[in-house]
Amino acid sequence: MMSLMPAACDLKVRPLAGIFGLCAVLLSPQAALALDEGVTRSHGYSYFGNLDYPADYPHLNYVNPDAPKGGELSLAASGTFDSLNPYSRKGRAGALTTLQYDRLFESSDDGVGQYYGVLAESLEYDEGRNYVIFHLRPEATFWDGTPVTAEDVVYSHRLFIEQGLPSYAQAVGRMVTGAEALDDHTVKFTFNPEVTRRSLIETVGSTPVFSKAWFEADESRRLDEPRLEVAVGSGPYKLDSYDINRRIVYKRRDDYWGKDLPFNVGRNNFDTIRVEYFADQTAAFEGFKAGEYTLRIESDPKLWATAYDFPKLNEGVIVRDEIPDGSPPTPSGFVFNLGKPQFSDKNVRKALALAFNFEWANESLLFGLNSPRNSFTQGTPLEAQGLPEGDELAFLQALGEVVPEDLLSEPAVTVHESNPARLNDRRNLRKAAKLLDEAGWPVGDGNVRRNAEGQTLKVNIPYPSNLPTSTATMIETYVQNLQAIGVDASAEKVDPAQYTLRSRERDYDMVYSTRYGSFLSTGGGLSQMYGSEEAAFSLFNPAGLASPLVDAIIEASFDTDNQADQDMALKALDRALRYEFFVIPVGYIADHWVAYYDMYEYPENLPPYSLGYLDLWWINPEKETALKAKGALR
């Protein structure tokens, strides 16, 4: 996997899983226009029908509407790329290629679950959400000057169904039964009456729109194949140049049709966005100090704690900033490949988890900067606590026999505690050894644990060579603890391209992963990450989790019709995911760690769910001039 610094932490840079909308709808009264016969027409959409911004909003509340335009945002990526097609099933796509494509609507970052028109000026849907009709803005154009039409929208939808990622194509193929252009600027999607009403409108409205004419001009142009030819888009940025495995440059379009839309006022402020590629994190950090790029989102606690002490920072050329992150942390951790027979017993997974010493890793490798994580909704009202009670208990009991008795009678699963003073916490390792003995994996020949058939308890953990040093060391030391209790464990450092291939083919026993997502609302993305139907092949379900319990809760969450019931169902989902024990949680960083050359500025009221460095920040031209005068910029 290509590692982007800034990493893919910004909600605007998201995988197709993000299309499904997983975050909370904030309730505040803002009525849409209700038409005859239960049809609603509105400038935006939320499932519960509430929008923070009225139809005549001048701009988003969290932007600086007077932000100056100009200058360059330069970032870094580690690894390689061999494609400029971000939606291919093969190859490694270049960073930020999705900037070139508009969608019918986009979500706001201060009220997640709320969508406002971009290509679409309005939408209408019936009370049962059996269909949605989008009315396109007639002024919308691709960068080749041709209009964006309803046919382009329909064609793009079909491309994703026929050539998109299998997990997305299968899920959306079930949802949508029809897509048709009613005229040049009106498109209608019809939905399967037998599926949940959740995520239907959000999904079709969030699909990137391509030029049908561009694809049809050459039959070799496919969505699922890597290519260095860029599909024509209508977005604010366009590829300007690239040098394979060295850099990619995007240029803001002066003729961007949507630059004055209320949704875009104060956004997309940089003339160019440049991504410099480096072999690994060490080279990337040195490149930042040398001025080869000028904004860095730090992900390595060791660097943040010890390495930000160099002349440019001490002289004030570079600013070191900690910005609060309002999003629940990514449920990252060591993920078991549940398709491997040695992990079929949950007690085996619990035993292996006991060998991970988070407290030692945090103190020794992460400089005490990480907080422990238990939950998939950590730090939010949706985090399950203690025993289920009240409405949550009643909800779970109503699901019937699919709910195990111990889920109801035992507190929500929490991470074990370890001794921070030594890597091999002997008490936990003894517990782990006992669990493995009881599970039929005693120590045999060569002091390695084997089952009755003589097979070793194998745990191979591949990781990419461009992983931060502290994370790589955490993996290696975890393997040492596993070996100490007789596990046939190994860590395997591989190049990023090979790691990408192995991740796609699920060629691992265990993997350190950030693929799973937290959630604040329900939607089809929950099924894509945690559901059974796509479990065998979904890139966003690296464990291959297929749990009837989890499926039942997700399905029941779709049927909730108010915020309180939805929140209660999602608290039960958090409890169930932790019960299934398919991830060994690692810690999280509560803030965004950002370092940048002192010419960048950002709004005082940054939204809680996005750092916004790509679209909300800007360059102060006077500060830029001063840095150039000092010779601090290349």
mmCIF file with all atom_site columns, C-alpha atoms in Angstrom, residues 259-452:
data_model
loop_
_atom_site.group_PDB
_atom_site.id
_atom_site.type_symbol
_atom_site.label_atom_id
_atom_site.label_alt_id
_atom_site.label_comp_id
_atom_site.label_asym_id
_atom_site.label_entity_id
_atom_site.label_seq_id
_atom_site.pdbx_PDB_ins_code
_atom_site.Cartn_x
_atom_site.Cartn_y
_atom_site.Cartn_z
_atom_site.occupancy
_atom_site.B_iso_or_equiv
_atom_site.pdbx_formal_charge
_atom_site.auth_seq_id
_atom_site.auth_comp_id
_atom_site.auth_asym_id
_atom_site.auth_atom_id
_atom_site.pdbx_PDB_model_num
ATOM 1   C CA . LYS A 1 259 ? -15.384 27.306  -8.362 1.00 0.00 ? 259 LYS A CA 1
ATOM 2   C CA . ASP A 1 260 ? -18.135 29.733  -7.276 1.00 0.00 ? 260 ASP A CA 1
ATOM 3   C CA . LEU A 1 261 ? -20.587 27.159  -5.921 1.00 0.00 ? 261 LEU A CA 1
ATOM 4   C CA . PRO A 1 262 ? -21.493 27.766  -2.264 1.00 0.00 ? 262 PRO A CA 1
ATOM 5   C CA . PHE A 1 263 ? -19.998 24.369  -1.435 1.00 0.00 ? 263 PHE A CA 1
ATOM 6   C CA . ASN A 1 264 ? -16.673 25.408  -2.990 1.00 0.00 ? 264 ASN A CA 1
ATOM 7   C CA . VAL A 1 265 ? -16.331 28.983  -1.731 1.00 0.00 ? 265 VAL A CA 1
ATOM 8   C CA . GLY A 1 266 ? -13.117 29.217  0.285  1.00 0.00 ? 266 GLY A CA 1
ATOM 9   C CA . ARG A 1 267 ? -11.959 25.786  -0.881 1.00 0.00 ? 267 ARG A CA 1
ATOM 10  C CA . ASN A 1 268 ? -9.409  24.505  -3.431 1.00 0.00 ? 268 ASN A CA 1
ATOM 11  C CA . ASN A 1 269 ? -7.057  27.408  -2.763 1.00 0.00 ? 269 ASN A CA 1
ATOM 12  C CA . PHE A 1 270 ? -3.719  26.145  -4.099 1.00 0.00 ? 270 PHE A CA 1
ATOM 13  C CA . ASP A 1 271 ? -2.644  26.743  -7.677 1.00 0.00 ? 271 ASP A CA 1
ATOM 14  C CA . THR A 1 272 ? -0.770  23.457  -7.665 1.00 0.00 ? 272 THR A CA 1
ATOM 15  C CA . ILE A 1 273 ? -0.589  20.361  -5.488 1.00 0.00 ? 273 ILE A CA 1
ATOM 16  C CA . ARG A 1 274 ? 2.653   18.427  -5.799 1.00 0.00 ? 274 ARG A CA 1
ATOM 17  C CA . VAL A 1 275 ? 3.389   14.979  -4.357 1.00 0.00 ? 275 VAL A CA 1
ATOM 18  C CA . GLU A 1 276 ? 7.033   13.948  -4.038 1.00 0.00 ? 276 GLU A CA 1
ATOM 19  C CA . TYR A 1 277 ? 7.787   10.219  -3.761 1.00 0.00 ? 277 TYR A CA 1
ATOM 20  C CA . PHE A 1 278 ? 10.458  8.791   -1.468 1.00 0.00 ? 278 PHE A CA 1
ATOM 21  C CA . ALA A 1 279 ? 11.771  5.274   -0.948 1.00 0.00 ? 279 ALA A CA 1
ATOM 22  C CA . ASP A 1 280 ? 10.816  5.181   2.718  1.00 0.00 ? 280 ASP A CA 1
ATOM 23  C CA . GLN A 1 281 ? 9.795   7.287   5.709  1.00 0.00 ? 281 GLN A CA 1
ATOM 24  C CA . THR A 1 282 ? 13.361  8.158   6.662  1.00 0.00 ? 282 THR A CA 1
ATOM 25  C CA . ALA A 1 283 ? 14.114  9.598   3.240  1.00 0.00 ? 283 ALA A CA 1
ATOM 26  C CA . ALA A 1 284 ? 10.803  11.447  3.261  1.00 0.00 ? 284 ALA A CA 1
ATOM 27  C CA . PHE A 1 285 ? 11.552  13.122  6.587  1.00 0.00 ? 285 PHE A CA 1
ATOM 28  C CA . GLU A 1 286 ? 14.980  14.225  5.388  1.00 0.00 ? 286 GLU A CA 1
ATOM 29  C CA . GLY A 1 287 ? 13.324  15.584  2.252  1.00 0.00 ? 287 GLY A CA 1
ATOM 30  C CA . PHE A 1 288 ? 10.985  17.680  4.383  1.00 0.00 ? 288 PHE A CA 1
ATOM 31  C CA . LYS A 1 289 ? 13.866  19.167  6.343  1.00 0.00 ? 289 LYS A CA 1
ATOM 32  C CA . ALA A 1 290 ? 15.611  19.983  3.060  1.00 0.00 ? 290 ALA A CA 1
ATOM 33  C CA . GLY A 1 291 ? 12.543  21.727  1.651  1.00 0.00 ? 291 GLY A CA 1
ATOM 34  C CA . GLU A 1 292 ? 11.713  19.197  -1.064 1.00 0.00 ? 292 GLU A CA 1
ATOM 35  C CA . TYR A 1 293 ? 8.113   19.423  0.149  1.00 0.00 ? 293 TYR A CA 1
ATOM 36  C CA . THR A 1 294 ? 6.521   21.822  2.598  1.00 0.00 ? 294 THR A CA 1
ATOM 37  C CA . LEU A 1 295 ? 3.678   20.195  4.599  1.00 0.00 ? 295 LEU A CA 1
ATOM 38  C CA . ARG A 1 296 ? 3.880   16.941  6.514  1.00 0.00 ? 296 ARG A CA 1
ATOM 39  C CA . ILE A 1 297 ? 1.339   14.999  8.576  1.00 0.00 ? 297 ILE A CA 1
ATOM 40  C CA . GLU A 1 298 ? 3.476   13.082  11.046 1.00 0.00 ? 298 GLU A CA 1
ATOM 41  C CA . SER A 1 299 ? 2.467   9.499   11.841 1.00 0.00 ? 299 SER A CA 1
ATOM 42  C CA . ASP A 1 300 ? 5.591   8.312   13.649 1.00 0.00 ? 300 ASP A CA 1
ATOM 43  C CA . PRO A 1 301 ? 5.587   9.105   17.396 1.00 0.00 ? 301 PRO A CA 1
ATOM 44  C CA . LYS A 1 302 ? 9.352   8.603   17.591 1.00 0.00 ? 302 LYS A CA 1
ATOM 45  C CA . LEU A 1 303 ? 9.961   11.288  14.991 1.00 0.00 ? 303 LEU A CA 1
ATOM 46  C CA . TRP A 1 304 ? 7.416   13.619  16.562 1.00 0.00 ? 304 TRP A CA 1
ATOM 47  C CA . ALA A 1 305 ? 8.992   13.227  19.982 1.00 0.00 ? 305 ALA A CA 1
ATOM 48  C CA . THR A 1 306 ? 12.676  13.309  19.064 1.00 0.00 ? 306 THR A CA 1
ATOM 49  C CA . ALA A 1 307 ? 13.398  14.449  15.512 1.00 0.00 ? 307 ALA A CA 1
ATOM 50  C CA . TYR A 1 308 ? 11.702  17.846  15.311 1.00 0.00 ? 308 TYR A CA 1
ATOM 51  C CA . ASP A 1 309 ? 14.743  19.704  16.550 1.00 0.00 ? 309 ASP A CA 1
ATOM 52  C CA . PHE A 1 310 ? 16.571  21.093  13.562 1.00 0.00 ? 310 PHE A CA 1
ATOM 53  C CA . PRO A 1 311 ? 17.578  24.589  12.404 1.00 0.00 ? 311 PRO A CA 1
ATOM 54  C CA . LYS A 1 312 ? 14.573  25.447  10.255 1.00 0.00 ? 312 LYS A CA 1
ATOM 55  C CA . LEU A 1 313 ? 12.182  24.633  13.068 1.00 0.00 ? 313 LEU A CA 1
ATOM 56  C CA . ASN A 1 314 ? 14.229  26.446  15.692 1.00 0.00 ? 314 ASN A CA 1
ATOM 57  C CA . GLU A 1 315 ? 14.470  29.484  13.409 1.00 0.00 ? 315 GLU A CA 1
ATOM 58  C CA . GLY A 1 316 ? 10.691  29.577  12.888 1.00 0.00 ? 316 GLY A CA 1
ATOM 59  C CA . VAL A 1 317 ? 10.843  28.610  9.220  1.00 0.00 ? 317 VAL A CA 1
ATOM 60  C CA . ILE A 1 318 ? 8.831   25.484  10.025 1.00 0.00 ? 318 ILE A CA 1
ATOM 61  C CA . VAL A 1 319 ? 5.825   25.379  12.373 1.00 0.00 ? 319 VAL A CA 1
ATOM 62  C CA . ARG A 1 320 ? 5.071   22.297  14.490 1.00 0.00 ? 320 ARG A CA 1
ATOM 63  C CA . ASP A 1 321 ? 1.346   22.098  15.230 1.00 0.00 ? 321 ASP A CA 1
ATOM 64  C CA . GLU A 1 322 ? -1.020  19.789  17.111 1.00 0.00 ? 322 GLU A CA 1
ATOM 65  C CA . ILE A 1 323 ? -4.607  20.150  15.874 1.00 0.00 ? 323 ILE A CA 1
ATOM 66  C CA . PRO A 1 324 ? -7.511  18.342  17.587 1.00 0.00 ? 324 PRO A CA 1
ATOM 67  C CA . ASP A 1 325 ? -9.032  15.446  15.656 1.00 0.00 ? 325 ASP A CA 1
ATOM 68  C CA . GLY A 1 326 ? -12.766 15.081  16.285 1.00 0.00 ? 326 GLY A CA 1
ATOM 69  C CA . SER A 1 327 ? -13.161 11.794  14.417 1.00 0.00 ? 327 SER A CA 1
ATOM 70  C CA . PRO A 1 328 ? -13.215 8.482   16.299 1.00 0.00 ? 328 PRO A CA 1
ATOM 71  C CA . PRO A 1 329 ? -9.847  6.765   15.788 1.00 0.00 ? 329 PRO A CA 1
ATOM 72  C CA . THR A 1 330 ? -9.319  4.234   13.036 1.00 0.00 ? 330 THR A CA 1
ATOM 73  C CA . PRO A 1 331 ? -9.706  0.673   14.402 1.00 0.00 ? 331 PRO A CA 1
ATOM 74  C CA . SER A 1 332 ? -6.137  -0.201  13.482 1.00 0.00 ? 332 SER A CA 1
ATOM 75  C CA . GLY A 1 333 ? -4.328  -3.213  14.822 1.00 0.00 ? 333 GLY A CA 1
ATOM 76  C CA . PHE A 1 334 ? -3.114  -6.736  14.174 1.00 0.00 ? 334 PHE A CA 1
ATOM 77  C CA . VAL A 1 335 ? -5.804  -8.422  12.089 1.00 0.00 ? 335 VAL A CA 1
ATOM 78  C CA . PHE A 1 336 ? -6.224  -12.206 12.035 1.00 0.00 ? 336 PHE A CA 1
ATOM 79  C CA . ASN A 1 337 ? -6.905  -13.805 8.667  1.00 0.00 ? 337 ASN A CA 1
ATOM 80  C CA . LEU A 1 338 ? -9.938  -15.788 9.758  1.00 0.00 ? 338 LEU A CA 1
ATOM 81  C CA . GLY A 1 339 ? -9.637  -17.928 6.657  1.00 0.00 ? 339 GLY A CA 1
ATOM 82  C CA . LYS A 1 340 ? -6.595  -19.609 8.242  1.00 0.00 ? 340 LYS A CA 1
ATOM 83  C CA . PRO A 1 341 ? -7.612  -22.747 10.193 1.00 0.00 ? 341 PRO A CA 1
ATOM 84  C CA . GLN A 1 342 ? -5.233  -22.044 13.094 1.00 0.00 ? 342 GLN A CA 1
ATOM 85  C CA . PHE A 1 343 ? -7.354  -18.995 13.994 1.00 0.00 ? 343 PHE A CA 1
ATOM 86  C CA . SER A 1 344 ? -10.770 -20.677 13.975 1.00 0.00 ? 344 SER A CA 1
ATOM 87  C CA . ASP A 1 345 ? -10.712 -20.976 17.783 1.00 0.00 ? 345 ASP A CA 1
ATOM 88  C CA . LYS A 1 346 ? -11.308 -17.609 19.441 1.00 0.00 ? 346 LYS A CA 1
ATOM 89  C CA . ASN A 1 347 ? -9.288  -18.721 22.465 1.00 0.00 ? 347 ASN A CA 1
ATOM 90  C CA . VAL A 1 348 ? -6.262  -19.106 20.200 1.00 0.00 ? 348 VAL A CA 1
ATOM 91  C CA . ARG A 1 349 ? -6.770  -15.537 19.015 1.00 0.00 ? 349 ARG A CA 1
ATOM 92  C CA . LYS A 1 350 ? -7.104  -14.325 22.612 1.00 0.00 ? 350 LYS A CA 1
ATOM 93  C CA . ALA A 1 351 ? -3.924  -16.158 23.567 1.00 0.00 ? 351 ALA A CA 1
ATOM 94  C CA . LEU A 1 352 ? -1.965  -14.585 20.739 1.00 0.00 ? 352 LEU A CA 1
ATOM 95  C CA . ALA A 1 353 ? -3.317  -11.172 21.716 1.00 0.00 ? 353 ALA A CA 1
ATOM 96  C CA . LEU A 1 354 ? -1.892  -11.590 25.228 1.00 0.00 ? 354 LEU A CA 1
ATOM 97  C CA . ALA A 1 355 ? 1.583   -11.677 23.710 1.00 0.00 ? 355 ALA A CA 1
ATOM 98  C CA . PHE A 1 356 ? 1.204   -8.089  22.472 1.00 0.00 ? 356 PHE A CA 1
ATOM 99  C CA . ASN A 1 357 ? 2.441   -5.599  25.048 1.00 0.00 ? 357 ASN A CA 1
ATOM 100 C CA . PHE A 1 358 ? 0.891   -2.250  24.134 1.00 0.00 ? 358 PHE A CA 1
ATOM 101 C CA . GLU A 1 359 ? 2.083   -0.519  27.274 1.00 0.00 ? 359 GLU A CA 1
ATOM 102 C CA . TRP A 1 360 ? 5.710   -1.452  26.584 1.00 0.00 ? 360 TRP A CA 1
ATOM 103 C CA . ALA A 1 361 ? 5.414   -0.487  22.917 1.00 0.00 ? 361 ALA A CA 1
ATOM 104 C CA . ASN A 1 362 ? 3.839   2.844   23.847 1.00 0.00 ? 362 ASN A CA 1
ATOM 105 C CA . GLU A 1 363 ? 6.549   3.728   26.379 1.00 0.00 ? 363 GLU A CA 1
ATOM 106 C CA . SER A 1 364 ? 9.547   2.284   24.532 1.00 0.00 ? 364 SER A CA 1
ATOM 107 C CA . LEU A 1 365 ? 8.681   2.853   20.879 1.00 0.00 ? 365 LEU A CA 1
ATOM 108 C CA . LEU A 1 366 ? 5.909   5.437   20.797 1.00 0.00 ? 366 LEU A CA 1
ATOM 109 C CA . PHE A 1 367 ? 7.174   7.756   23.553 1.00 0.00 ? 367 PHE A CA 1
ATOM 110 C CA . GLY A 1 368 ? 3.964   7.466   25.542 1.00 0.00 ? 368 GLY A CA 1
ATOM 111 C CA . LEU A 1 369 ? 2.079   9.471   22.901 1.00 0.00 ? 369 LEU A CA 1
ATOM 112 C CA . ASN A 1 370 ? -0.549  6.847   22.044 1.00 0.00 ? 370 ASN A CA 1
ATOM 113 C CA . SER A 1 371 ? -3.717  6.136   23.993 1.00 0.00 ? 371 SER A CA 1
ATOM 114 C CA . PRO A 1 372 ? -5.094  2.584   24.355 1.00 0.00 ? 372 PRO A CA 1
ATOM 115 C CA . ARG A 1 373 ? -8.091  1.714   22.189 1.00 0.00 ? 373 ARG A CA 1
ATOM 116 C CA . ASN A 1 374 ? -10.829 -0.764  23.051 1.00 0.00 ? 374 ASN A CA 1
ATOM 117 C CA . SER A 1 375 ? -13.675 0.229   20.796 1.00 0.00 ? 375 SER A CA 1
ATOM 118 C CA . PHE A 1 376 ? -14.580 0.616   17.135 1.00 0.00 ? 376 PHE A CA 1
ATOM 119 C CA . THR A 1 377 ? -16.298 3.859   18.202 1.00 0.00 ? 377 THR A CA 1
ATOM 120 C CA . GLN A 1 378 ? -13.741 4.942   20.793 1.00 0.00 ? 378 GLN A CA 1
ATOM 121 C CA . GLY A 1 379 ? -14.550 8.042   22.800 1.00 0.00 ? 379 GLY A CA 1
ATOM 122 C CA . THR A 1 380 ? -18.066 8.517   21.393 1.00 0.00 ? 380 THR A CA 1
ATOM 123 C CA . PRO A 1 381 ? -21.520 7.872   22.890 1.00 0.00 ? 381 PRO A CA 1
ATOM 124 C CA . LEU A 1 382 ? -21.640 4.738   20.716 1.00 0.00 ? 382 LEU A CA 1
ATOM 125 C CA . GLU A 1 383 ? -18.827 3.021   22.624 1.00 0.00 ? 383 GLU A CA 1
ATOM 126 C CA . ALA A 1 384 ? -20.155 -0.065  24.425 1.00 0.00 ? 384 ALA A CA 1
ATOM 127 C CA . GLN A 1 385 ? -19.478 -0.048  28.161 1.00 0.00 ? 385 GLN A CA 1
ATOM 128 C CA . GLY A 1 386 ? -19.858 -2.788  30.762 1.00 0.00 ? 386 GLY A CA 1
ATOM 129 C CA . LEU A 1 387 ? -22.856 -5.111  30.512 1.00 0.00 ? 387 LEU A CA 1
ATOM 130 C CA . PRO A 1 388 ? -25.623 -4.406  28.000 1.00 0.00 ? 388 PRO A CA 1
ATOM 131 C CA . GLU A 1 389 ? -28.618 -2.878  29.698 1.00 0.00 ? 389 GLU A CA 1
ATOM 132 C CA . GLY A 1 390 ? -31.813 -0.964  28.990 1.00 0.00 ? 390 GLY A CA 1
ATOM 133 C CA . ASP A 1 391 ? -32.662 -0.445  25.329 1.00 0.00 ? 391 ASP A CA 1
ATOM 134 C CA . GLU A 1 392 ? -29.426 -2.048  24.153 1.00 0.00 ? 392 GLU A CA 1
ATOM 135 C CA . LEU A 1 393 ? -30.168 -5.211  26.103 1.00 0.00 ? 393 LEU A CA 1
ATOM 136 C CA . ALA A 1 394 ? -33.727 -5.319  24.780 1.00 0.00 ? 394 ALA A CA 1
ATOM 137 C CA . PHE A 1 395 ? -32.430 -4.789  21.228 1.00 0.00 ? 395 PHE A CA 1
ATOM 138 C CA . LEU A 1 396 ? -29.987 -7.687  21.518 1.00 0.00 ? 396 LEU A CA 1
ATOM 139 C CA . GLN A 1 397 ? -32.541 -10.002 23.134 1.00 0.00 ? 397 GLN A CA 1
ATOM 140 C CA . ALA A 1 398 ? -34.985 -9.296  20.312 1.00 0.00 ? 398 ALA A CA 1
ATOM 141 C CA . LEU A 1 399 ? -32.471 -10.687 17.798 1.00 0.00 ? 399 LEU A CA 1
ATOM 142 C CA . GLY A 1 400 ? -33.000 -14.191 19.196 1.00 0.00 ? 400 GLY A CA 1
ATOM 143 C CA . GLU A 1 401 ? -30.651 -17.159 19.144 1.00 0.00 ? 401 GLU A CA 1
ATOM 144 C CA . VAL A 1 402 ? -28.049 -15.478 16.948 1.00 0.00 ? 402 VAL A CA 1
ATOM 145 C CA . VAL A 1 403 ? -26.915 -13.586 20.085 1.00 0.00 ? 403 VAL A CA 1
ATOM 146 C CA . PRO A 1 404 ? -24.611 -15.714 22.308 1.00 0.00 ? 404 PRO A CA 1
ATOM 147 C CA . GLU A 1 405 ? -25.509 -15.810 25.975 1.00 0.00 ? 405 GLU A CA 1
ATOM 148 C CA . ASP A 1 406 ? -22.077 -14.626 27.083 1.00 0.00 ? 406 ASP A CA 1
ATOM 149 C CA . LEU A 1 407 ? -22.457 -11.449 24.999 1.00 0.00 ? 407 LEU A CA 1
ATOM 150 C CA . LEU A 1 408 ? -25.390 -10.567 27.267 1.00 0.00 ? 408 LEU A CA 1
ATOM 151 C CA . SER A 1 409 ? -23.859 -11.720 30.544 1.00 0.00 ? 409 SER A CA 1
ATOM 152 C CA . GLU A 1 410 ? -20.278 -10.439 30.236 1.00 0.00 ? 410 GLU A CA 1
ATOM 153 C CA . PRO A 1 411 ? -18.935 -6.871  29.991 1.00 0.00 ? 411 PRO A CA 1
ATOM 154 C CA . ALA A 1 412 ? -17.818 -5.482  26.659 1.00 0.00 ? 412 ALA A CA 1
ATOM 155 C CA . VAL A 1 413 ? -14.402 -6.833  25.668 1.00 0.00 ? 413 VAL A CA 1
ATOM 156 C CA . THR A 1 414 ? -11.514 -4.576  26.640 1.00 0.00 ? 414 THR A CA 1
ATOM 157 C CA . VAL A 1 415 ? -7.816  -4.868  25.911 1.00 0.00 ? 415 VAL A CA 1
ATOM 158 C CA . HIS A 1 416 ? -5.577  -6.596  28.424 1.00 0.00 ? 416 HIS A CA 1
ATOM 159 C CA . GLU A 1 417 ? -3.044  -4.628  30.437 1.00 0.00 ? 417 GLU A CA 1
ATOM 160 C CA . SER A 1 418 ? 0.660   -5.409  30.356 1.00 0.00 ? 418 SER A CA 1
ATOM 161 C CA . ASN A 1 419 ? 3.778   -4.420  32.254 1.00 0.00 ? 419 ASN A CA 1
ATOM 162 C CA . PRO A 1 420 ? 5.357   -1.412  30.509 1.00 0.00 ? 420 PRO A CA 1
ATOM 163 C CA . ALA A 1 421 ? 8.724   -2.127  32.130 1.00 0.00 ? 421 ALA A CA 1
ATOM 164 C CA . ARG A 1 422 ? 9.497   -5.242  30.078 1.00 0.00 ? 422 ARG A CA 1
ATOM 165 C CA . LEU A 1 423 ? 8.553   -6.471  26.633 1.00 0.00 ? 423 LEU A CA 1
ATOM 166 C CA . ASN A 1 424 ? 7.765   -10.037 27.716 1.00 0.00 ? 424 ASN A CA 1
ATOM 167 C CA . ASP A 1 425 ? 5.139   -9.640  30.432 1.00 0.00 ? 425 ASP A CA 1
ATOM 168 C CA . ARG A 1 426 ? 5.570   -13.064 32.038 1.00 0.00 ? 426 ARG A CA 1
ATOM 169 C CA . ARG A 1 427 ? 2.124   -13.094 33.648 1.00 0.00 ? 427 ARG A CA 1
ATOM 170 C CA . ASN A 1 428 ? 0.360   -12.550 30.324 1.00 0.00 ? 428 ASN A CA 1
ATOM 171 C CA . LEU A 1 429 ? 2.651   -14.964 28.486 1.00 0.00 ? 429 LEU A CA 1
ATOM 172 C CA . ARG A 1 430 ? 1.842   -17.677 31.038 1.00 0.00 ? 430 ARG A CA 1
ATOM 173 C CA . LYS A 1 431 ? -1.872  -17.031 30.492 1.00 0.00 ? 431 LYS A CA 1
ATOM 174 C CA . ALA A 1 432 ? -1.342  -17.229 26.747 1.00 0.00 ? 432 ALA A CA 1
ATOM 175 C CA . ALA A 1 433 ? 0.596   -20.498 27.032 1.00 0.00 ? 433 ALA A CA 1
ATOM 176 C CA . LYS A 1 434 ? -2.150  -22.059 29.150 1.00 0.00 ? 434 LYS A CA 1
ATOM 177 C CA . LEU A 1 435 ? -4.872  -21.023 26.671 1.00 0.00 ? 435 LEU A CA 1
ATOM 178 C CA . LEU A 1 436 ? -2.897  -22.516 23.786 1.00 0.00 ? 436 LEU A CA 1
ATOM 179 C CA . ASP A 1 437 ? -2.337  -25.762 25.681 1.00 0.00 ? 437 ASP A CA 1
ATOM 180 C CA . GLU A 1 438 ? -6.070  -26.027 26.350 1.00 0.00 ? 438 GLU A CA 1
ATOM 181 C CA . ALA A 1 439 ? -6.853  -25.252 22.711 1.00 0.00 ? 439 ALA A CA 1
ATOM 182 C CA . GLY A 1 440 ? -4.802  -28.217 21.488 1.00 0.00 ? 440 GLY A CA 1
ATOM 183 C CA . TRP A 1 441 ? -1.546  -26.437 20.619 1.00 0.00 ? 441 TRP A CA 1
ATOM 184 C CA . PRO A 1 442 ? 1.028   -27.822 23.107 1.00 0.00 ? 442 PRO A CA 1
ATOM 185 C CA . VAL A 1 443 ? 4.760   -27.242 22.741 1.00 0.00 ? 443 VAL A CA 1
ATOM 186 C CA . GLY A 1 444 ? 6.302   -30.037 20.678 1.00 0.00 ? 444 GLY A CA 1
ATOM 187 C CA . ASP A 1 445 ? 9.493   -30.735 18.763 1.00 0.00 ? 445 ASP A CA 1
ATOM 188 C CA . GLY A 1 446 ? 11.868  -27.825 18.573 1.00 0.00 ? 446 GLY A CA 1
ATOM 189 C CA . ASN A 1 447 ? 9.945   -25.991 21.313 1.00 0.00 ? 447 ASN A CA 1
ATOM 190 C CA . VAL A 1 448 ? 7.330   -25.034 18.730 1.00 0.00 ? 448 VAL A CA 1
ATOM 191 C CA . ARG A 1 449 ? 3.600   -25.454 19.311 1.00 0.00 ? 449 ARG A CA 1
ATOM 192 C CA . ARG A 1 450 ? 1.905   -28.094 17.183 1.00 0.00 ? 450 ARG A CA 1
ATOM 193 C CA . ASN A 1 451 ? -1.592  -29.510 16.882 1.00 0.00 ? 451 ASN A CA 1
ATOM 194 C CA . ALA A 1 452 ? -2.561  -33.190 16.861 1.00 0.00 ? 452 ALA A CA 1
#
